[in-house]
C-alpha cells in the first residue's frame, strides 16, 4: 500500500506527474479541437450508468480506474476554447492549477498554519493585495476564503446580523430583520436569508433603472418604512457588477443614505453595506491604466465602458465589505472566493473572539478555523489567487480584461450592422456580455419595438430566435458550429411587460481574439442563411444536451 503515498525519504513525485500524463492521454480521446465541448457519445441516462458502477471488493488496477474516469470526460465544456461562451466561467491559468495541485499532495488544510505551514500566509497576502487594490487599510481590514460568491453574501448577512444583535450567535435571532438588494441583485441575496433563518421574504428588492442601477429614492423610502415599523436593517447589498448587465450601484450614495438613516432613527447599530463585487472587482485593476495613451489598444467603446465602470467601482472602499470570485474574473479554478471586510474584528467576532492585532500575527497563531464557517478548509483558493495576482499583476489582468471587452465590442459592432441580427444590450450595459436576437427577416421589427406589436407578433419573433438557437445547438453537435453561445431570459422586459429569450455570448477565453469575433459573425451569417432553407420543417434532433426551453412570459 505504501507505494501509493509519497515516500518520505525519496519525496519522489513521478507517480503524480505520470498520473496526470496518463489521464491527459485518456481524456484526449474526447478532445475535439474544433468544438468547445469534449466529444460525447453517451446515450444512456444516469440511472443506466449507475447500474454499472459498484464498489469493488478488491481494488482495481489504476489504469482501469483512470479509463473509467476518463469516460466521464465526455461533454466537458472546455472553458479555454474560444467557442465556450455560456457563462462567466473562465479558463484557469495553468500555473495556478499546477500550484494548487502540487500543494494538495501535502496537507492542503487551511484550518490553521500549524498544519500547512507558512502556506496559509497566502491567504493573508491576498487580503493585503486586495486591500491595496480596493484602497483599504490592510492593517485594519480582513478577509477569509470561503465556498463561493454565495458564501461571501452569506457572510455579509451574518455580519449584518452580528451588528444588529451581537448575542444572536448564542440566543438566536429575536429581532425582525430585513435586508435590501435590487431587482437586479443575484438570486443568492434572497437565498442566504433563507439559509440564515430570517427567511427569503426578508430580502426587499428595490426597483432599478434601465442601466440596472438601484433607485436610491425608492431605497430611502423603503428604509424609512421598515425602520419606522421598528424592524432592523441588517444589510444593504450594493451590486458591484451583476452577472449579465454588470451593473455597479452607487456604493457611496448608499453608504451616505445609511449614515443619514442611522442619525434620523437614532439607531444603535450601523446597517451593513456590502458590495457584491464578485465579478466587478476586476475593473479595479484599471485604476492606474493610462486611458489617454491607451497602450493596450482598448477600442473606443470598450475604453468608455471600462472608465465608467472604474469610476463606480472605486467607491468600493466606502463599503463595509465586499466579495471576490477568483473563479470568475480572476481566472482561477473552482472554488476560489474571498469575503473581505474593512474591519477584521467582525471576522473574529464570528467565533466570539477578540482580534489578534496585525503586528502580533505570527506562525502558530493564525487559526481561521476558530471562527470560519468551515473547519477543515481548502488551500487551493488562496494558492491559486496568490499565484495569479503575483504572476499577472495589474498589467496582466488589464490585458485579460481588455481582451474580453475588445472582442465583445467588435462582436457588437459587426452584429449591429448585420440585417438579420440585433444587439440589444449595447446602450444599457457597461459589461462585456453580448445579448442579441436573430430576426426572421431584415424588415422584422426591432426587438425594442416588439412591445407595440401585439402578443402574437412578439411570440413569433421570440419563436424564430429560439428555433435559431436550437439550430445552432444542433450544428454544434454535428461539428458544424464551433461556438457554444447560450439562450437566456436576459434582463429586458418589453414595453408590453413580456420577456422573451435572447441569445447570449459570454466569452471568457483569451483564445477568443478579434479575428475569432469576425469569424464568428461570418459563420453566423452562413448559419442563418442555411437555417432559412429548413426553418419551416426544422425540428431539433441531435443536441449536446437537453436544450433550453422557449422563454415567453
Ligand atoms: C456568481 C455570482 C454570485 C454567486 O457566486 P458563486 O461563486 O456562484 O457562489 C453572486 N453574485 C453575483 C453577482 C454573481 O455573479
Coordinates of C-alpha atoms and ligand atoms in Angstrom, one line a residue:
X1 CA 0.0 0.0 0.0
X2 CA 2.7 2.5 1.0
X3 CA 3.9 2.9 -2.6
X4 CA 0.7 4.8 -3.2
X5 CA 1.9 7.5 -0.9
X6 CA 4.7 10.0 -1.2
X7 CA 7.8 8.3 0.1
X8 CA 9.2 10.5 2.9
X9 CA 12.8 9.5 2.1
X10 CA 12.8 10.0 -1.7
X11 CA 10.0 12.5 -2.0
X12 CA 9.6 11.2 -5.5
X13 CA 6.6 12.7 -7.2
X14 CA 6.9 10.8 -10.5
X15 CA 3.6 9.0 -9.9
X16 CA 1.7 12.2 -9.8
X17 CA 3.3 13.5 -13.0
X18 CA 2.8 10.2 -14.7
X19 CA -0.8 10.1 -13.4
X20 CA -1.5 13.4 -15.0
X21 CA 0.1 12.4 -18.2
X22 CA -1.9 9.1 -18.3
X23 CA -5.2 10.9 -17.6
X24 CA -4.3 13.5 -20.2
X25 CA -3.8 10.8 -22.8
X26 CA -7.0 9.0 -21.9
X27 CA -9.0 12.3 -21.8
X28 CA -7.6 13.1 -25.2
X29 CA -9.8 10.5 -26.9
X30 CA -12.6 13.0 -26.4
X31 CA -10.7 16.1 -27.4
X32 CA -12.2 17.9 -30.4
X33 CA -10.2 21.0 -31.3
X34 CA -13.0 22.5 -33.4
X35 CA -15.6 22.1 -30.7
X36 CA -15.9 23.9 -27.3
X37 CA -17.2 20.6 -25.8
X38 CA -15.5 17.3 -25.5
X39 CA -17.0 14.6 -27.6
X40 CA -20.0 12.9 -26.2
X41 CA -21.3 9.6 -27.3
X42 CA -23.1 8.6 -24.2
X43 CA -26.8 8.0 -24.8
X44 CA -27.9 6.4 -21.6
X45 CA -29.3 8.3 -18.6
X46 CA -27.6 8.4 -15.2
X47 CA -29.6 5.5 -13.8
X48 CA -28.3 3.3 -16.5
X49 CA -24.7 4.4 -15.9
X50 CA -25.1 4.0 -12.1
X51 CA -26.3 0.4 -12.6
X52 CA -22.8 -0.4 -13.9
X53 CA -20.9 1.3 -11.2
X54 CA -20.4 -0.7 -8.0
X55 CA -18.0 -0.5 -5.0
X56 CA -15.4 -3.2 -5.8
X57 CA -14.4 -5.8 -3.2
X58 CA -10.9 -6.0 -4.5
X59 CA -9.3 -2.7 -5.5
X60 CA -8.9 -2.2 -9.2
X61 CA -5.8 -1.5 -11.3
X62 CA -5.3 2.2 -11.6
X63 CA -5.1 2.1 -15.4
X64 CA -8.6 0.7 -15.4
X65 CA -9.8 3.3 -12.8
X66 CA -8.4 6.1 -15.0
X67 CA -10.0 4.5 -18.0
X68 CA -13.4 4.5 -16.3
X69 CA -12.9 8.0 -15.0
X70 CA -11.9 9.4 -18.4
X71 CA -15.2 8.0 -19.8
X72 CA -16.9 10.8 -17.8
X73 CA -14.8 13.5 -19.6
X74 CA -17.4 13.4 -22.3
X75 CA -19.4 16.6 -22.7
X76 CA -17.0 18.8 -20.7
X77 CA -17.2 22.4 -21.8
X78 CA -13.7 23.5 -22.3
X79 CA -13.6 27.0 -20.9
X80 CA -10.3 27.6 -22.5
X81 CA -11.8 27.1 -26.0
X82 CA -12.5 30.2 -28.0
X83 CA -16.0 29.0 -28.6
X84 CA -17.1 28.5 -25.0
X85 CA -19.5 31.3 -24.3
X86 CA -22.0 30.1 -21.9
X87 CA -21.3 31.9 -18.7
X88 CA -18.8 33.7 -16.5
X89 CA -16.6 30.7 -16.3
X90 CA -13.0 31.5 -17.0
X91 CA -10.3 29.0 -18.0
X92 CA -7.8 28.8 -15.1
X93 CA -4.2 29.8 -15.7
X94 CA -2.1 26.7 -15.9
X95 CA 0.5 27.9 -13.3
X96 CA -2.3 28.4 -10.8
X97 CA -3.6 24.9 -11.4
X98 CA -0.1 23.5 -11.1
X99 CA 0.5 25.3 -7.8
X100 CA -2.8 24.2 -6.2
X101 CA -2.4 20.6 -7.4
X102 CA 1.1 20.4 -6.2
X103 CA 0.3 21.7 -2.8
X104 CA -2.6 19.2 -2.4
X105 CA 0.0 16.5 -2.2
X106 CA 0.9 17.8 1.2
X107 CA -1.7 18.7 3.8
X108 CA -3.8 21.2 2.0
X109 CA -5.8 22.1 5.1
X110 CA -6.1 25.9 5.7
X111 CA -7.6 25.4 9.1
X112 CA -4.5 26.7 10.8
X113 CA -1.0 27.5 10.0
X114 CA 0.4 24.8 12.3
X115 CA -0.5 22.1 9.8
X116 CA 0.1 23.7 6.4
X117 CA 3.0 25.9 7.5
X118 CA 3.5 29.3 6.1
X119 CA 1.4 28.4 3.0
X120 CA -1.6 29.8 4.8
X121 CA 0.2 33.2 4.6
X122 CA -1.0 33.3 1.1
X123 CA -4.5 34.0 2.4
X124 CA -3.2 37.0 4.4
X125 CA -1.2 38.2 1.4
X126 CA -4.2 38.0 -0.9
X127 CA -6.1 40.0 1.7
X128 CA -3.4 42.6 1.7
X129 CA -3.2 42.8 -2.1
X130 CA -7.0 43.2 -2.4
X131 CA -6.9 46.0 0.2
X132 CA -4.2 47.7 -1.9
X133 CA -6.5 47.2 -5.0
X134 CA -9.6 48.5 -3.2
X135 CA -8.0 51.3 -1.2
X136 CA -8.5 49.8 2.2
X137 CA -6.2 50.0 5.3
X138 CA -4.8 46.4 5.2
X139 CA -3.8 46.6 8.9
X140 CA -7.5 47.1 9.9
X141 CA -9.1 45.0 7.2
X142 CA -9.5 41.3 7.0
X143 CA -10.7 38.5 4.6
X144 CA -11.4 34.9 4.5
X145 CA -11.6 32.5 1.6
X146 CA -14.9 30.6 1.6
X147 CA -17.0 28.4 -0.7
X148 CA -18.1 30.7 -3.5
X149 CA -19.7 34.0 -4.1
X150 CA -22.9 32.9 -2.4
X151 CA -20.9 32.4 0.8
X152 CA -19.5 35.9 0.5
X153 CA -23.0 37.2 0.5
X154 CA -23.9 34.8 3.4
X155 CA -21.0 36.3 5.4
X156 CA -22.2 39.8 4.7
X157 CA -25.6 38.9 6.2
X158 CA -24.1 37.1 9.1
X159 CA -22.0 40.2 9.9
X160 CA -25.0 42.4 9.4
X161 CA -26.9 40.3 12.0
X162 CA -23.9 40.5 14.3
X163 CA -24.2 44.2 14.2
X164 CA -27.9 44.3 14.9
X165 CA -27.7 41.7 17.6
X166 CA -24.3 40.6 18.8
X167 CA -25.8 37.9 21.1
X168 CA -27.7 36.3 18.2
X169 CA -24.9 33.6 18.0
X170 CA -26.0 32.3 21.4
X171 CA -29.6 33.2 21.7
X172 CA -30.8 33.1 18.1
X173 CA -32.3 35.9 16.1
X174 CA -35.0 37.6 18.1
X175 CA -35.4 40.8 16.0
X176 CA -37.4 41.2 12.9
X177 CA -34.7 41.7 10.4
X178 CA -34.9 42.9 6.8
X179 CA -32.2 43.2 4.1
X180 CA -32.2 45.1 0.8
X181 CA -31.0 44.3 -2.7
X182 CA -32.3 45.5 -6.0
X183 CA -34.3 43.8 -8.7
X184 CA -31.0 43.3 -10.5
X185 CA -29.4 41.6 -7.5
X186 CA -28.3 38.0 -7.7
X187 CA -30.8 35.4 -6.5
X188 CA -28.5 34.4 -3.7
X189 CA -29.1 37.7 -2.0
X190 CA -32.5 36.3 -1.0
X191 CA -31.3 32.7 -0.7
X192 CA -28.8 33.5 2.1
X193 CA -31.7 34.9 4.1
X194 CA -33.4 31.5 3.9
X195 CA -30.1 29.8 4.9
X196 CA -29.6 32.0 7.9
X197 CA -33.1 31.6 9.1
X198 CA -34.6 35.1 8.6
X199 CA -36.5 33.9 5.5
X200 CA -36.1 34.8 1.9
X201 CA -39.0 37.2 2.1
X202 CA -37.0 39.4 4.4
X203 CA -35.0 40.5 1.4
X204 CA -36.6 43.5 -0.2
X205 CA -35.8 44.0 -3.8
X206 CA -35.7 47.7 -4.8
X207 CA -36.5 48.7 -8.4
X208 CA -33.7 49.5 -10.8
X209 CA -33.4 51.8 -13.8
X210 CA -32.6 51.0 -17.4
X211 CA -28.9 50.6 -16.6
X212 CA -29.9 48.2 -13.7
X213 CA -28.9 50.8 -11.1
X214 CA -30.8 50.8 -7.9
X215 CA -33.4 53.5 -7.3
X216 CA -31.9 55.3 -4.3
X217 CA -35.1 57.3 -3.7
X218 CA -37.1 54.1 -3.5
X219 CA -34.5 52.5 -1.2
X220 CA -34.7 55.5 1.1
X221 CA -38.5 55.3 1.2
X222 CA -38.4 51.6 2.0
X223 CA -35.8 52.0 4.6
X224 CA -37.9 54.7 6.2
X225 CA -40.9 52.4 6.2
X226 CA -39.3 49.4 7.8
X227 CA -37.3 51.4 10.3
X228 CA -40.4 53.3 11.5
X229 CA -42.1 49.9 11.9
X230 CA -39.4 49.0 14.3
X231 CA -37.7 46.4 12.1
X232 CA -34.0 46.2 11.9
X233 CA -32.0 46.6 8.7
X234 CA -29.1 44.1 8.8
X235 CA -27.8 44.5 5.3
X236 CA -28.0 46.6 2.2
X237 CA -26.3 44.8 -0.7
X238 CA -25.0 47.1 -3.4
X239 CA -24.5 45.4 -6.8
X240 CA -20.9 45.8 -7.9
X241 CA -21.1 44.0 -11.2
X242 CA -24.2 42.0 -11.8
X243 CA -23.9 38.7 -13.7
X244 CA -25.3 39.8 -17.1
X245 CA -25.8 43.5 -17.1
X246 CA -22.7 44.2 -15.0
X247 CA -24.4 47.0 -13.1
X248 CA -22.5 48.8 -10.4
X249 CA -24.7 50.6 -7.9
X250 CA -23.6 54.0 -6.5
X251 CA -22.0 52.5 -3.4
X252 CA -21.1 55.8 -1.8
X253 CA -24.6 57.2 -2.1
X254 CA -25.9 54.0 -0.4
X255 CA -23.4 54.4 2.4
X256 CA -24.4 58.1 2.8
X257 CA -28.1 57.1 2.9
X258 CA -27.3 54.5 5.5
X259 CA -25.5 57.1 7.6
X260 CA -28.4 59.5 7.4
X261 CA -30.8 56.8 8.5
X262 CA -28.6 55.9 11.5
X263 CA -28.9 59.5 12.6
X264 CA -32.5 60.1 11.8
X265 CA -33.7 56.9 13.5
X266 CA -31.1 57.1 16.2
X267 CA -30.0 53.5 15.5
X268 CA -27.7 51.8 18.0
X269 CA -26.2 49.8 15.1
X270 CA -25.0 50.6 11.6
X271 CA -26.8 48.6 8.9
X272 CA -24.2 46.9 6.9
X273 CA -23.4 48.0 3.3
X274 CA -21.9 45.1 1.3
X275 CA -20.8 45.3 -2.3
X276 CA -21.4 42.2 -4.2
X277 CA -18.4 42.7 -6.4
X278 CA -17.6 39.0 -7.1
X279 CA -17.4 39.9 -10.8
X280 CA -16.8 43.6 -10.9
X281 CA -13.8 43.8 -8.6
X282 CA -11.5 43.1 -11.5
X283 CA -12.2 46.5 -13.0
X284 CA -10.2 47.9 -10.1
X285 CA -7.1 46.9 -12.0
X286 CA -7.6 49.7 -14.4
X287 CA -7.1 52.4 -11.8
X288 CA -3.6 53.0 -13.0
X289 CA -4.3 52.5 -16.7
X290 CA -3.4 55.4 -18.9
X291 CA -6.6 55.7 -20.9
X292 CA -5.2 58.6 -23.0
X293 CA -2.1 56.7 -24.1
X294 CA -4.1 53.5 -24.3
X295 CA -1.1 51.1 -24.5
X296 CA -3.3 48.0 -24.8
X297 CA -5.3 49.5 -27.6
X298 CA -8.7 49.4 -26.0
X299 CA -11.4 50.1 -28.6
X300 CA -13.2 53.4 -28.0
X301 CA -16.4 51.9 -26.7
X302 CA -14.5 49.4 -24.6
X303 CA -12.5 52.3 -23.1
X304 CA -15.5 54.3 -22.3
X305 CA -17.3 51.4 -20.7
X306 CA -14.4 50.5 -18.5
X307 CA -13.9 54.1 -17.5
X308 CA -17.5 54.4 -16.4
X309 CA -17.3 51.1 -14.5
X310 CA -14.0 52.1 -12.9
X311 CA -15.5 55.4 -11.7
X312 CA -18.2 53.5 -9.9
X313 CA -16.2 50.5 -8.5
X314 CA -13.6 52.9 -6.9
X315 CA -16.3 53.6 -4.4
X316 CA -15.9 50.1 -3.0
X317 CA -13.6 51.5 -0.3
X318 CA -16.7 53.0 1.4
X319 CA -18.5 49.7 1.7
X320 CA -18.2 47.6 4.9
X321 CA -17.4 44.5 3.0
X322 CA -17.1 43.1 -0.5
X323 CA -16.7 39.7 -2.3
X324 CA -14.3 38.5 -4.9
X325 CA -14.7 35.4 -7.0
X326 CA -11.3 34.4 -8.4
X327 CA -13.0 31.5 -10.2
X328 CA -14.9 34.1 -12.3
X329 CA -13.0 37.2 -13.4
X330 CA -9.8 36.0 -11.6
X331 CA -9.0 33.1 -13.9
X332 CA -8.7 30.5 -11.2
X333 CA -10.4 27.2 -10.9
X334 CA -13.2 26.3 -8.7
X335 CA -13.6 27.3 -5.9
X336 CA -11.8 30.5 -5.1
X337 CA -13.9 33.1 -3.4
X338 CA -12.9 35.6 -0.7
X339 CA -15.0 37.7 1.6
X340 CA -13.4 41.0 2.5
X341 CA -14.3 43.2 5.4
X342 CA -12.9 46.7 6.2
X343 CA -12.9 45.8 9.9
X344 CA -11.2 42.5 10.7
X345 CA -12.7 42.3 14.2
X346 CA -16.0 41.4 12.5
X347 CA -14.4 38.2 11.3
X348 CA -13.0 37.3 14.7
X349 CA -16.5 38.0 16.2
X350 CA -17.8 35.1 14.2
X351 CA -16.1 32.9 16.7
X352 CA -16.7 35.3 19.6
X353 CA -13.0 36.1 19.7
X354 CA -11.1 39.3 20.2
X355 CA -9.0 40.2 17.1
X356 CA -5.3 39.5 17.1
X357 CA -3.6 42.8 16.3
X358 CA -2.0 42.9 12.9
X359 CA 1.5 43.2 14.4
X360 CA 1.0 40.2 16.6
X361 CA 0.0 37.6 14.0
X362 CA 2.8 35.1 13.7
X363 CA 3.4 31.5 12.8
X364 CA 1.4 29.4 15.2
X365 CA -1.5 31.8 16.0
X366 CA -3.2 32.2 12.6
X367 CA -6.0 29.7 13.1
X368 CA -9.0 30.7 11.0
X369 CA -10.9 27.5 11.9
X370 CA -11.7 29.1 15.2
X371 CA -14.1 31.5 13.5
X372 CA -14.7 30.4 10.0
X373 CA -17.8 28.6 8.8
X374 CA -15.7 25.7 7.6
X375 CA -13.4 23.8 10.0
X376 CA -11.2 22.0 7.5
X377 CA -10.9 24.4 4.7
X378 CA -9.1 24.0 1.4
X379 CA -5.9 25.9 0.5
X380 CA -6.5 25.8 -3.3
X381 CA -8.3 29.2 -3.3
X382 CA -5.6 31.2 -1.6
X383 CA -2.8 29.4 -3.5
X384 CA -4.4 30.0 -6.9
X385 CA -5.3 33.6 -6.2
X386 CA -1.8 34.3 -4.9
X387 CA -0.2 32.7 -7.9
X388 CA -2.4 34.7 -10.4
X389 CA -2.2 38.0 -8.6
X390 CA 1.6 37.9 -8.5
X391 CA 2.1 36.4 -11.9
X392 CA -0.3 38.7 -13.7
X393 CA -0.2 41.9 -11.6
X394 CA -2.1 45.0 -12.6
X395 CA -0.8 44.7 -16.2
X396 CA -1.7 41.1 -16.7
X397 CA -5.3 41.5 -15.5
X398 CA -5.7 44.6 -17.6
X399 CA -4.6 42.6 -20.7
X400 CA -7.1 39.8 -20.0
X401 CA -10.0 42.2 -19.3
X402 CA -9.1 44.3 -22.3
X403 CA -9.3 41.2 -24.4
X404 CA -12.8 40.4 -23.1
X405 CA -14.0 44.0 -23.7
X406 CA -12.4 44.4 -27.1
X407 CA -13.8 41.2 -28.5
X408 CA -17.2 42.0 -27.2
X409 CA -17.2 45.4 -28.8
X410 CA -16.1 44.0 -32.1
X411 CA -18.8 41.4 -31.9
X412 CA -21.4 44.1 -31.1
X413 CA -20.2 46.3 -33.9
X414 CA -20.4 43.5 -36.5
X415 CA -23.7 42.0 -35.3
X416 CA -25.1 45.6 -35.1
X417 CA -24.7 46.2 -38.9
X418 CA -25.9 42.8 -39.9
X419 CA -29.5 42.9 -41.2
X420 CA -30.5 39.7 -39.5
X421 CA -29.1 40.3 -36.0
X422 CA -29.8 42.9 -33.5
X423 CA -27.6 43.6 -30.4
X424 CA -29.9 44.5 -27.5
X425 CA -27.5 45.5 -24.7
X426 CA -25.2 48.0 -26.3
X427 CA -26.7 51.1 -24.6
X428 CA -27.8 49.8 -21.3
X429 CA -24.8 47.7 -20.1
X430 CA -21.1 48.6 -19.5
X431 CA -20.2 44.9 -19.4
X432 CA -18.6 42.5 -21.9
X433 CA -21.5 40.2 -22.4
X434 CA -23.3 40.4 -25.8
X435 CA -27.0 39.9 -25.9
X436 CA -28.6 39.7 -29.3
X437 CA -31.5 38.3 -31.3
X438 CA -31.8 36.7 -34.7
X439 CA -34.6 38.2 -36.9
X440 CA -36.6 36.2 -39.4
X441 CA -36.5 38.9 -42.0
X442 CA -34.3 42.1 -42.4
X443 CA -37.6 44.0 -42.1
X444 CA -38.8 42.3 -39.0
X445 CA -39.4 44.9 -36.2
X446 CA -36.7 45.9 -33.9
X447 CA -36.6 44.0 -30.6
X448 CA -37.3 47.2 -28.8
X449 CA -40.5 47.9 -30.9
X450 CA -42.0 44.5 -30.1
X451 CA -43.8 45.9 -27.1
X452 CA -46.0 47.8 -29.6
X453 CA -46.6 44.8 -31.9
X454 CA -49.1 42.7 -30.1
X455 CA -48.7 39.4 -28.4
X456 CA -48.8 37.1 -31.4
X457 CA -46.2 39.1 -33.3
X458 CA -43.9 39.1 -30.2
X459 CA -44.3 35.4 -29.8
X460 CA -43.5 34.8 -33.5
X461 CA -40.4 36.9 -33.1
X462 CA -39.3 35.0 -30.0
X463 CA -40.0 31.6 -31.5
X464 CA -37.9 32.3 -34.5
X465 CA -35.0 33.3 -32.3
X466 CA -35.4 30.3 -30.1
X467 CA -35.6 28.0 -33.2
X468 CA -32.3 29.5 -34.5
X469 CA -30.7 28.8 -31.1
X470 CA -31.9 25.2 -31.4
X471 CA -30.4 25.1 -34.9
X472 CA -27.0 26.4 -33.7
X473 CA -27.2 23.9 -30.9
X474 CA -27.7 21.0 -33.3
X475 CA -25.0 22.3 -35.6
X476 CA -22.7 22.3 -32.6
X477 CA -23.4 18.6 -32.0
X478 CA -22.9 17.9 -35.7
X479 CA -19.5 19.6 -35.6
X480 CA -20.6 22.4 -37.9
X481 CA -20.6 25.3 -35.4
X482 CA -17.5 26.0 -33.3
X483 CA -19.2 28.3 -30.8
X484 CA -21.4 27.4 -27.9
X485 CA -23.5 30.5 -27.1
X486 CA -26.4 30.4 -24.7
X487 CA -30.1 31.2 -24.7
X488 CA -31.1 33.2 -21.7
X489 CA -34.1 35.2 -20.4
X490 CA -31.7 38.2 -20.2
X491 CA -32.8 41.2 -18.3
X492 CA -35.0 43.1 -20.8
X493 CA -38.7 43.4 -20.2
X494 CA -40.6 44.6 -23.3
X495 CA -42.8 47.6 -23.1
X496 CA -45.9 45.3 -23.1
X497 CA -44.5 43.5 -20.0
X498 CA -43.4 40.4 -21.9
X499 CA -40.0 38.8 -21.5
X500 CA -38.6 36.7 -24.4
X501 CA -35.5 34.7 -24.5
X502 CA -32.4 36.1 -26.2
X503 CA -29.0 34.9 -27.4
X504 CA -26.1 35.4 -25.0
X505 CA -22.4 35.5 -25.7
X506 CA -20.3 35.3 -22.6
X507 CA -16.9 34.7 -24.0
X508 CA -14.2 34.2 -21.4
X509 CA -11.3 32.6 -23.2
X510 CA -8.2 34.6 -24.1
X511 CA -8.2 32.5 -27.2
X512 CA -11.3 34.3 -28.4
X513 CA -9.5 37.0 -30.3
X514 CA -10.6 39.8 -32.6
X515 CA -10.3 37.7 -35.7
X516 CA -12.3 34.9 -33.9
X517 CA -15.0 37.5 -33.3
X518 CA -15.0 38.4 -37.0
X519 CA -15.1 34.7 -38.0
X520 CA -18.0 34.1 -35.6
X521 CA -20.2 36.8 -37.3
X522 CA -19.3 35.4 -40.8
X523 CA -20.3 31.9 -39.6
X524 CA -23.5 33.2 -38.0
X525 CA -24.3 34.8 -41.4
X526 CA -23.8 31.5 -43.1
X527 CA -25.7 29.6 -40.5
X528 CA -28.8 31.8 -40.6
X529 CA -28.8 31.5 -44.4
X530 CA -28.7 27.8 -44.1
X531 CA -31.4 27.8 -41.4
X532 CA -33.7 29.9 -43.7
X533 CA -33.8 26.9 -46.0
X534 CA -35.0 24.5 -43.4
X535 CA -36.7 26.7 -40.8
X536 CA -40.3 25.6 -41.7
X537 CA -39.7 21.9 -41.2
X538 CA -36.7 22.1 -38.8
X539 CA -37.0 20.0 -35.6
X540 CA -34.1 19.6 -33.4
X541 CA -32.8 16.1 -33.0
X542 CA -29.1 15.8 -32.3
X543 CA -28.1 18.0 -29.4
X544 CA -25.2 18.2 -26.9
X545 CA -27.8 18.1 -24.0
X546 CA -31.4 19.0 -23.3
X547 CA -31.8 22.4 -24.9
X548 CA -33.1 25.4 -23.0
X549 CA -36.9 25.8 -23.3
X550 CA -38.5 28.7 -25.1
X551 CA -38.8 31.8 -22.8
X552 CA -42.0 33.8 -23.2
X553 CA -43.6 35.2 -20.1
Ligands
LIG1 C1 -21.9 34.2 -9.5 C2 -22.4 35.3 -8.6 C3 -22.8 35.0 -7.3 C4 -22.7 33.6 -6.7 O1 -21.4 33.2 -6.7 P1 -21.0 31.7 -6.7 O2 -19.5 31.7 -6.7 O3 -21.6 31.0 -7.9 O4 -21.5 31.1 -5.4 C5 -23.2 36.1 -6.6 N1 -23.4 37.3 -7.1 C6 -23.0 37.6 -8.4 C7 -23.2 39.0 -8.9 C8 -22.6 36.6 -9.2 O5 -22.3 36.8 -10.5

